[in-house]
Amino acid sequence: MLGKKLVTAQKRGETRALCLGLGMVACSMMMYFFIGITIVPFYTKSVWTTETVCKVLKANIEDKVLCPDSEGSEDEDIFSYPCLQVWVNLTASGQEVMLYQTEDTLERNPKCSYVPDKSENSKEVKARIETIASNFKKYHTFPCYYDPGGTQTNVILSRLYPPKGLLFAFLWPTLMFTGGCLIIVLVKISQYVSVLSAWQ
């Protein structure tokens, strides 16, 4: 009687462990799919792949510009901010080009090197842009990214999804997939040992 209870309990434990392993594998596949349709396209679309050194030539704050995202909104909802324009000397080619914060900055407003968040306070935005401009004037040389193919003649300060970030994004689903497969293998080994013991 006790042996039957132990066998039943063992089967229930194996079933739960097997379901856990299959669930982890299924979740990891969903995460792979989500990363594949969100992060990977942005990574492959970016042409600023080569790192070089940029030297600041000038960092000017122009008149306020309207946020492109505010088109069609009412007057009180229009978001304007000082336009920071940073021009640098690209060491790789010696050209004078405009610097942008990320790939997204160029798409949102190609006239400005930095585009603040629409929800930020106007005073905070102004203070931040002035701080950024002073930092560029203080630190003249810094790493940046350019397009080696020459499609884009400008440079960016940092990539939205660098190779390390992409690998880190794939790390968690990979660990979950490996853990799920390991659980399934251990359950199958346990079942095989149990059948082998019962046969002997």
PDB file of C-alpha atoms in Angstrom:
ATOM      1  CA  MET A   1       0.000   0.000   0.000  1.00  0.00           C
ATOM      2  CA  LEU A   2       2.787   2.356   0.951  1.00  0.00           C
ATOM      3  CA  GLY A   3       4.672   1.463  -2.237  1.00  0.00           C
ATOM      4  CA  LYS A   4       1.679   2.357  -4.400  1.00  0.00           C
ATOM      5  CA  LYS A   5       1.362   5.749  -2.653  1.00  0.00           C
ATOM      6  CA  LEU A   6       5.043   6.454  -3.230  1.00  0.00           C
ATOM      7  CA  VAL A   7       4.749   5.537  -6.900  1.00  0.00           C
ATOM      8  CA  THR A   8       1.657   7.737  -7.280  1.00  0.00           C
ATOM      9  CA  ALA A   9       3.385  10.648  -5.571  1.00  0.00           C
ATOM     10  CA  GLN A  10       6.447  10.153  -7.767  1.00  0.00           C
ATOM     11  CA  LYS A  11       4.330  10.181 -10.935  1.00  0.00           C
ATOM     12  CA  ARG A  12       2.567  13.358  -9.828  1.00  0.00           C
ATOM     13  CA  GLY A  13       5.908  15.016  -9.135  1.00  0.00           C
ATOM     14  CA  GLU A  14       7.257  13.949 -12.510  1.00  0.00           C
ATOM     15  CA  THR A  15       4.141  15.248 -14.255  1.00  0.00           C
ATOM     16  CA  ARG A  16       4.424  18.624 -12.530  1.00  0.00           C
ATOM     17  CA  ALA A  17       8.139  18.862 -13.305  1.00  0.00           C
ATOM     18  CA  LEU A  18       7.471  17.924 -16.936  1.00  0.00           C
ATOM     19  CA  CYS A  19       4.771  20.596 -17.193  1.00  0.00           C
ATOM     20  CA  LEU A  20       7.168  23.122 -15.669  1.00  0.00           C
ATOM     21  CA  GLY A  21       9.862  22.253 -18.190  1.00  0.00           C
ATOM     22  CA  LEU A  22       7.467  22.435 -21.130  1.00  0.00           C
ATOM     23  CA  GLY A  23       6.100  25.733 -19.831  1.00  0.00           C
ATOM     24  CA  MET A  24       9.606  27.203 -19.593  1.00  0.00           C
ATOM     25  CA  VAL A  25      10.388  26.084 -23.134  1.00  0.00           C
ATOM     26  CA  ALA A  26       7.119  27.575 -24.430  1.00  0.00           C
ATOM     27  CA  CYS A  27       7.732  30.887 -22.619  1.00  0.00           C
ATOM     28  CA  SER A  28      11.275  31.099 -23.965  1.00  0.00           C
ATOM     29  CA  MET A  29      10.020  30.552 -27.519  1.00  0.00           C
ATOM     30  CA  MET A  30       7.488  33.358 -27.043  1.00  0.00           C
ATOM     31  CA  MET A  31      10.269  35.629 -25.771  1.00  0.00           C
ATOM     32  CA  TYR A  32      12.403  34.735 -28.797  1.00  0.00           C
ATOM     33  CA  PHE A  33       9.487  35.628 -31.076  1.00  0.00           C
ATOM     34  CA  PHE A  34       8.877  38.934 -29.265  1.00  0.00           C
ATOM     35  CA  ILE A  35      12.559  39.917 -29.472  1.00  0.00           C
ATOM     36  CA  GLY A  36      12.633  38.882 -33.120  1.00  0.00           C
ATOM     37  CA  ILE A  37       9.787  41.222 -34.098  1.00  0.00           C
ATOM     38  CA  THR A  38      10.733  44.185 -31.885  1.00  0.00           C
ATOM     39  CA  ILE A  39      14.454  44.541 -31.114  1.00  0.00           C
ATOM     40  CA  VAL A  40      16.083  42.660 -34.008  1.00  0.00           C
ATOM     41  CA  PRO A  41      14.504  44.810 -36.800  1.00  0.00           C
ATOM     42  CA  PHE A  42      15.774  48.004 -35.129  1.00  0.00           C
ATOM     43  CA  TYR A  43      19.223  46.452 -34.757  1.00  0.00           C
ATOM     44  CA  THR A  44      19.454  45.334 -38.388  1.00  0.00           C
ATOM     45  CA  LYS A  45      17.984  48.614 -39.649  1.00  0.00           C
ATOM     46  CA  SER A  46      20.677  50.724 -37.977  1.00  0.00           C
ATOM     47  CA  VAL A  47      23.539  51.637 -40.334  1.00  0.00           C
ATOM     48  CA  TRP A  48      25.666  53.345 -37.681  1.00  0.00           C
ATOM     49  CA  THR A  49      27.690  50.237 -36.894  1.00  0.00           C
ATOM     50  CA  THR A  50      31.316  51.392 -36.743  1.00  0.00           C
ATOM     51  CA  GLU A  51      32.736  53.149 -33.701  1.00  0.00           C
ATOM     52  CA  THR A  52      35.175  56.007 -34.142  1.00  0.00           C
ATOM     53  CA  VAL A  53      36.260  59.190 -32.369  1.00  0.00           C
ATOM     54  CA  CYS A  54      34.456  62.497 -32.792  1.00  0.00           C
ATOM     55  CA  LYS A  55      35.787  65.939 -31.928  1.00  0.00           C
ATOM     56  CA  VAL A  56      33.347  68.738 -31.149  1.00  0.00           C
ATOM     57  CA  LEU A  57      33.566  71.732 -33.462  1.00  0.00           C
ATOM     58  CA  LYS A  58      30.590  73.675 -32.174  1.00  0.00           C
ATOM     59  CA  ALA A  59      27.555  73.171 -29.941  1.00  0.00           C
ATOM     60  CA  ASN A  60      24.886  75.821 -30.404  1.00  0.00           C
ATOM     61  CA  ILE A  61      21.416  76.240 -28.947  1.00  0.00           C
ATOM     62  CA  GLU A  62      19.098  77.619 -31.611  1.00  0.00           C
ATOM     63  CA  ASP A  63      15.586  79.014 -31.279  1.00  0.00           C
ATOM     64  CA  LYS A  64      12.815  76.827 -29.931  1.00  0.00           C
ATOM     65  CA  VAL A  65      11.307  74.315 -32.314  1.00  0.00           C
ATOM     66  CA  LEU A  66       8.012  72.471 -32.175  1.00  0.00           C
ATOM     67  CA  CYS A  67       7.948  68.811 -31.337  1.00  0.00           C
ATOM     68  CA  PRO A  68       7.017  66.846 -34.513  1.00  0.00           C
ATOM     69  CA  ASP A  69       4.794  64.568 -32.425  1.00  0.00           C
ATOM     70  CA  SER A  70       2.537  67.493 -31.571  1.00  0.00           C
ATOM     71  CA  GLU A  71       1.210  68.108 -35.078  1.00  0.00           C
ATOM     72  CA  GLY A  72      -2.542  68.382 -35.144  1.00  0.00           C
ATOM     73  CA  SER A  73      -2.844  69.094 -31.423  1.00  0.00           C
ATOM     74  CA  GLU A  74      -4.289  72.203 -29.826  1.00  0.00           C
ATOM     75  CA  ASP A  75      -2.142  75.279 -29.108  1.00  0.00           C
ATOM     76  CA  GLU A  76      -1.902  74.584 -25.379  1.00  0.00           C
ATOM     77  CA  ASP A  77      -0.706  71.042 -26.072  1.00  0.00           C
ATOM     78  CA  ILE A  78       2.114  72.021 -28.448  1.00  0.00           C
ATOM     79  CA  PHE A  79       5.503  71.106 -27.030  1.00  0.00           C
ATOM     80  CA  SER A  80       8.482  73.294 -27.942  1.00  0.00           C
ATOM     81  CA  TYR A  81      12.075  73.073 -26.811  1.00  0.00           C
ATOM     82  CA  PRO A  82      15.451  74.724 -27.512  1.00  0.00           C
ATOM     83  CA  CYS A  83      17.150  73.100 -30.481  1.00  0.00           C
ATOM     84  CA  LEU A  84      20.648  71.879 -29.671  1.00  0.00           C
ATOM     85  CA  GLN A  85      22.873  71.443 -32.711  1.00  0.00           C
ATOM     86  CA  VAL A  86      26.218  69.728 -32.260  1.00  0.00           C
ATOM     87  CA  TRP A  87      28.696  69.593 -35.120  1.00  0.00           C
ATOM     88  CA  VAL A  88      31.696  67.315 -34.880  1.00  0.00           C
ATOM     89  CA  ASN A  89      34.779  66.378 -36.873  1.00  0.00           C
ATOM     90  CA  LEU A  90      34.596  62.720 -37.859  1.00  0.00           C
ATOM     91  CA  THR A  91      38.072  61.260 -37.317  1.00  0.00           C
ATOM     92  CA  ALA A  92      37.517  58.399 -39.765  1.00  0.00           C
ATOM     93  CA  SER A  93      36.925  60.716 -42.736  1.00  0.00           C
ATOM     94  CA  GLY A  94      37.779  64.198 -41.495  1.00  0.00           C
ATOM     95  CA  GLN A  95      34.330  65.481 -42.440  1.00  0.00           C
ATOM     96  CA  GLU A  96      32.263  67.996 -40.513  1.00  0.00           C
ATOM     97  CA  VAL A  97      28.991  66.248 -39.669  1.00  0.00           C
ATOM     98  CA  MET A  98      26.067  66.678 -37.302  1.00  0.00           C
ATOM     99  CA  LEU A  99      25.804  64.565 -34.165  1.00  0.00           C
ATOM    100  CA  TYR A 100      22.570  62.954 -32.942  1.00  0.00           C
ATOM    101  CA  GLN A 101      21.918  61.253 -29.628  1.00  0.00           C
ATOM    102  CA  THR A 102      20.508  58.000 -31.101  1.00  0.00           C
ATOM    103  CA  GLU A 103      18.937  56.681 -34.308  1.00  0.00           C
ATOM    104  CA  ASP A 104      15.530  57.689 -32.931  1.00  0.00           C
ATOM    105  CA  THR A 105      16.613  61.322 -32.561  1.00  0.00           C
ATOM    106  CA  LEU A 106      17.230  61.638 -36.296  1.00  0.00           C
ATOM    107  CA  GLU A 107      13.789  60.228 -37.104  1.00  0.00           C
ATOM    108  CA  ARG A 108      11.966  62.463 -34.608  1.00  0.00           C
ATOM    109  CA  ASN A 109      13.660  65.729 -35.553  1.00  0.00           C
ATOM    110  CA  PRO A 110      16.614  65.854 -37.984  1.00  0.00           C
ATOM    111  CA  LYS A 111      17.238  69.525 -37.157  1.00  0.00           C
ATOM    112  CA  CYS A 112      18.274  68.913 -33.537  1.00  0.00           C
ATOM    113  CA  SER A 113      20.934  66.737 -31.938  1.00  0.00           C
ATOM    114  CA  TYR A 114      18.795  66.082 -28.865  1.00  0.00           C
ATOM    115  CA  VAL A 115      15.026  65.624 -28.558  1.00  0.00           C
ATOM    116  CA  PRO A 116      13.637  65.688 -25.000  1.00  0.00           C
ATOM    117  CA  ASP A 117      10.664  63.759 -23.744  1.00  0.00           C
ATOM    118  CA  LYS A 118       7.334  65.429 -24.452  1.00  0.00           C
ATOM    119  CA  SER A 119       6.180  64.976 -20.847  1.00  0.00           C
ATOM    120  CA  GLU A 120       9.124  66.863 -19.340  1.00  0.00           C
ATOM    121  CA  ASN A 121       8.802  70.321 -17.829  1.00  0.00           C
ATOM    122  CA  SER A 122       9.946  73.167 -20.092  1.00  0.00           C
ATOM    123  CA  LYS A 123      12.291  74.616 -17.435  1.00  0.00           C
ATOM    124  CA  GLU A 124      13.866  71.232 -16.828  1.00  0.00           C
ATOM    125  CA  VAL A 125      14.267  70.705 -20.565  1.00  0.00           C
ATOM    126  CA  LYS A 126      15.986  74.054 -20.982  1.00  0.00           C
ATOM    127  CA  ALA A 127      18.337  73.393 -18.059  1.00  0.00           C
ATOM    128  CA  ARG A 128      19.156  69.911 -19.336  1.00  0.00           C
ATOM    129  CA  ILE A 129      19.905  71.102 -22.876  1.00  0.00           C
ATOM    130  CA  GLU A 130      22.165  73.849 -21.519  1.00  0.00           C
ATOM    131  CA  THR A 131      23.974  71.256 -19.397  1.00  0.00           C
ATOM    132  CA  ILE A 132      24.405  68.946 -22.391  1.00  0.00           C
ATOM    133  CA  ALA A 133      25.772  71.821 -24.495  1.00  0.00           C
ATOM    134  CA  SER A 134      28.257  72.800 -21.789  1.00  0.00           C
ATOM    135  CA  ASN A 135      29.399  69.174 -21.430  1.00  0.00           C
ATOM    136  CA  PHE A 136      30.065  68.966 -25.169  1.00  0.00           C
ATOM    137  CA  LYS A 137      32.109  72.157 -24.973  1.00  0.00           C
ATOM    138  CA  LYS A 138      33.989  70.793 -21.960  1.00  0.00           C
ATOM    139  CA  TYR A 139      34.687  67.301 -23.301  1.00  0.00           C
ATOM    140  CA  HIS A 140      35.737  67.805 -26.904  1.00  0.00           C
ATOM    141  CA  THR A 141      36.622  64.222 -27.807  1.00  0.00           C
ATOM    142  CA  PHE A 142      34.387  61.176 -27.334  1.00  0.00           C
ATOM    143  CA  PRO A 143      33.454  57.903 -29.099  1.00  0.00           C
ATOM    144  CA  CYS A 144      30.638  57.959 -31.638  1.00  0.00           C
ATOM    145  CA  TYR A 145      29.176  55.767 -34.382  1.00  0.00           C
ATOM    146  CA  TYR A 146      29.087  56.394 -38.124  1.00  0.00           C
ATOM    147  CA  ASP A 147      27.849  54.647 -41.257  1.00  0.00           C
ATOM    148  CA  PRO A 148      30.786  52.959 -43.021  1.00  0.00           C
ATOM    149  CA  GLY A 149      28.672  52.512 -46.159  1.00  0.00           C
ATOM    150  CA  GLY A 150      28.166  56.251 -46.529  1.00  0.00           C
ATOM    151  CA  THR A 151      24.361  56.086 -46.647  1.00  0.00           C
ATOM    152  CA  GLN A 152      24.109  58.446 -43.672  1.00  0.00           C
ATOM    153  CA  THR A 153      26.539  61.365 -43.506  1.00  0.00           C
ATOM    154  CA  ASN A 154      25.790  62.087 -39.841  1.00  0.00           C
ATOM    155  CA  VAL A 155      26.882  60.313 -36.652  1.00  0.00           C
ATOM    156  CA  ILE A 156      25.199  59.207 -33.431  1.00  0.00           C
ATOM    157  CA  LEU A 157      26.426  59.287 -29.866  1.00  0.00           C
ATOM    158  CA  SER A 158      25.040  55.912 -28.821  1.00  0.00           C
ATOM    159  CA  ARG A 159      23.101  53.068 -30.429  1.00  0.00           C
ATOM    160  CA  LEU A 160      19.659  52.125 -29.180  1.00  0.00           C
ATOM    161  CA  TYR A 161      20.441  48.418 -29.452  1.00  0.00           C
ATOM    162  CA  PRO A 162      24.196  47.731 -29.454  1.00  0.00           C
ATOM    163  CA  PRO A 163      25.512  44.170 -29.948  1.00  0.00           C
ATOM    164  CA  LYS A 164      25.963  43.704 -26.193  1.00  0.00           C
ATOM    165  CA  GLY A 165      22.375  44.804 -25.574  1.00  0.00           C
ATOM    166  CA  LEU A 166      21.095  42.372 -28.179  1.00  0.00           C
ATOM    167  CA  LEU A 167      23.059  39.510 -26.618  1.00  0.00           C
ATOM    168  CA  PHE A 168      21.729  40.466 -23.187  1.00  0.00           C
ATOM    169  CA  ALA A 169      18.173  40.436 -24.561  1.00  0.00           C
ATOM    170  CA  PHE A 170      18.682  36.888 -25.852  1.00  0.00           C
ATOM    171  CA  LEU A 171      20.364  35.770 -22.614  1.00  0.00           C
ATOM    172  CA  TRP A 172      17.219  35.363 -20.487  1.00  0.00           C
ATOM    173  CA  PRO A 173      15.136  33.319 -22.961  1.00  0.00           C
ATOM    174  CA  THR A 174      18.209  31.184 -23.641  1.00  0.00           C
ATOM    175  CA  LEU A 175      18.659  30.458 -19.942  1.00  0.00           C
ATOM    176  CA  MET A 176      14.951  29.688 -19.601  1.00  0.00           C
ATOM    177  CA  PHE A 177      15.020  27.390 -22.649  1.00  0.00           C
ATOM    178  CA  THR A 178      18.104  25.581 -21.347  1.00  0.00           C
ATOM    179  CA  GLY A 179      16.570  25.187 -17.887  1.00  0.00           C
ATOM    180  CA  GLY A 180      13.320  23.840 -19.335  1.00  0.00           C
ATOM    181  CA  CYS A 181      15.121  21.324 -21.535  1.00  0.00           C
ATOM    182  CA  LEU A 182      17.254  20.240 -18.583  1.00  0.00           C
ATOM    183  CA  ILE A 183      14.166  19.629 -16.435  1.00  0.00           C
ATOM    184  CA  ILE A 184      12.538  17.582 -19.218  1.00  0.00           C
ATOM    185  CA  VAL A 185      15.689  15.489 -19.658  1.00  0.00           C
ATOM    186  CA  LEU A 186      15.979  14.851 -15.916  1.00  0.00           C
ATOM    187  CA  VAL A 187      12.317  13.776 -15.734  1.00  0.00           C
ATOM    188  CA  LYS A 188      12.788  11.388 -18.652  1.00  0.00           C
ATOM    189  CA  ILE A 189      15.911   9.940 -17.033  1.00  0.00           C
ATOM    190  CA  SER A 190      14.010   9.501 -13.758  1.00  0.00           C
ATOM    191  CA  GLN A 191      11.174   7.732 -15.577  1.00  0.00           C
ATOM    192  CA  TYR A 192      13.626   5.459 -17.406  1.00  0.00           C
ATOM    193  CA  VAL A 193      15.393   4.549 -14.144  1.00  0.00           C
ATOM    194  CA  SER A 194      12.053   3.827 -12.468  1.00  0.00           C
ATOM    195  CA  VAL A 195      10.938   1.528 -15.316  1.00  0.00           C
ATOM    196  CA  LEU A 196      14.332  -0.189 -15.343  1.00  0.00           C
ATOM    197  CA  SER A 197      14.195  -0.761 -11.566  1.00  0.00           C
ATOM    198  CA  ALA A 198      10.646  -2.137 -11.741  1.00  0.00           C
ATOM    199  CA  TRP A 199      11.603  -4.526 -14.562  1.00  0.00           C
ATOM    200  CA  GLN A 200      14.577  -5.831 -12.618  1.00  0.00           C
TER     201      GLN A 200
END
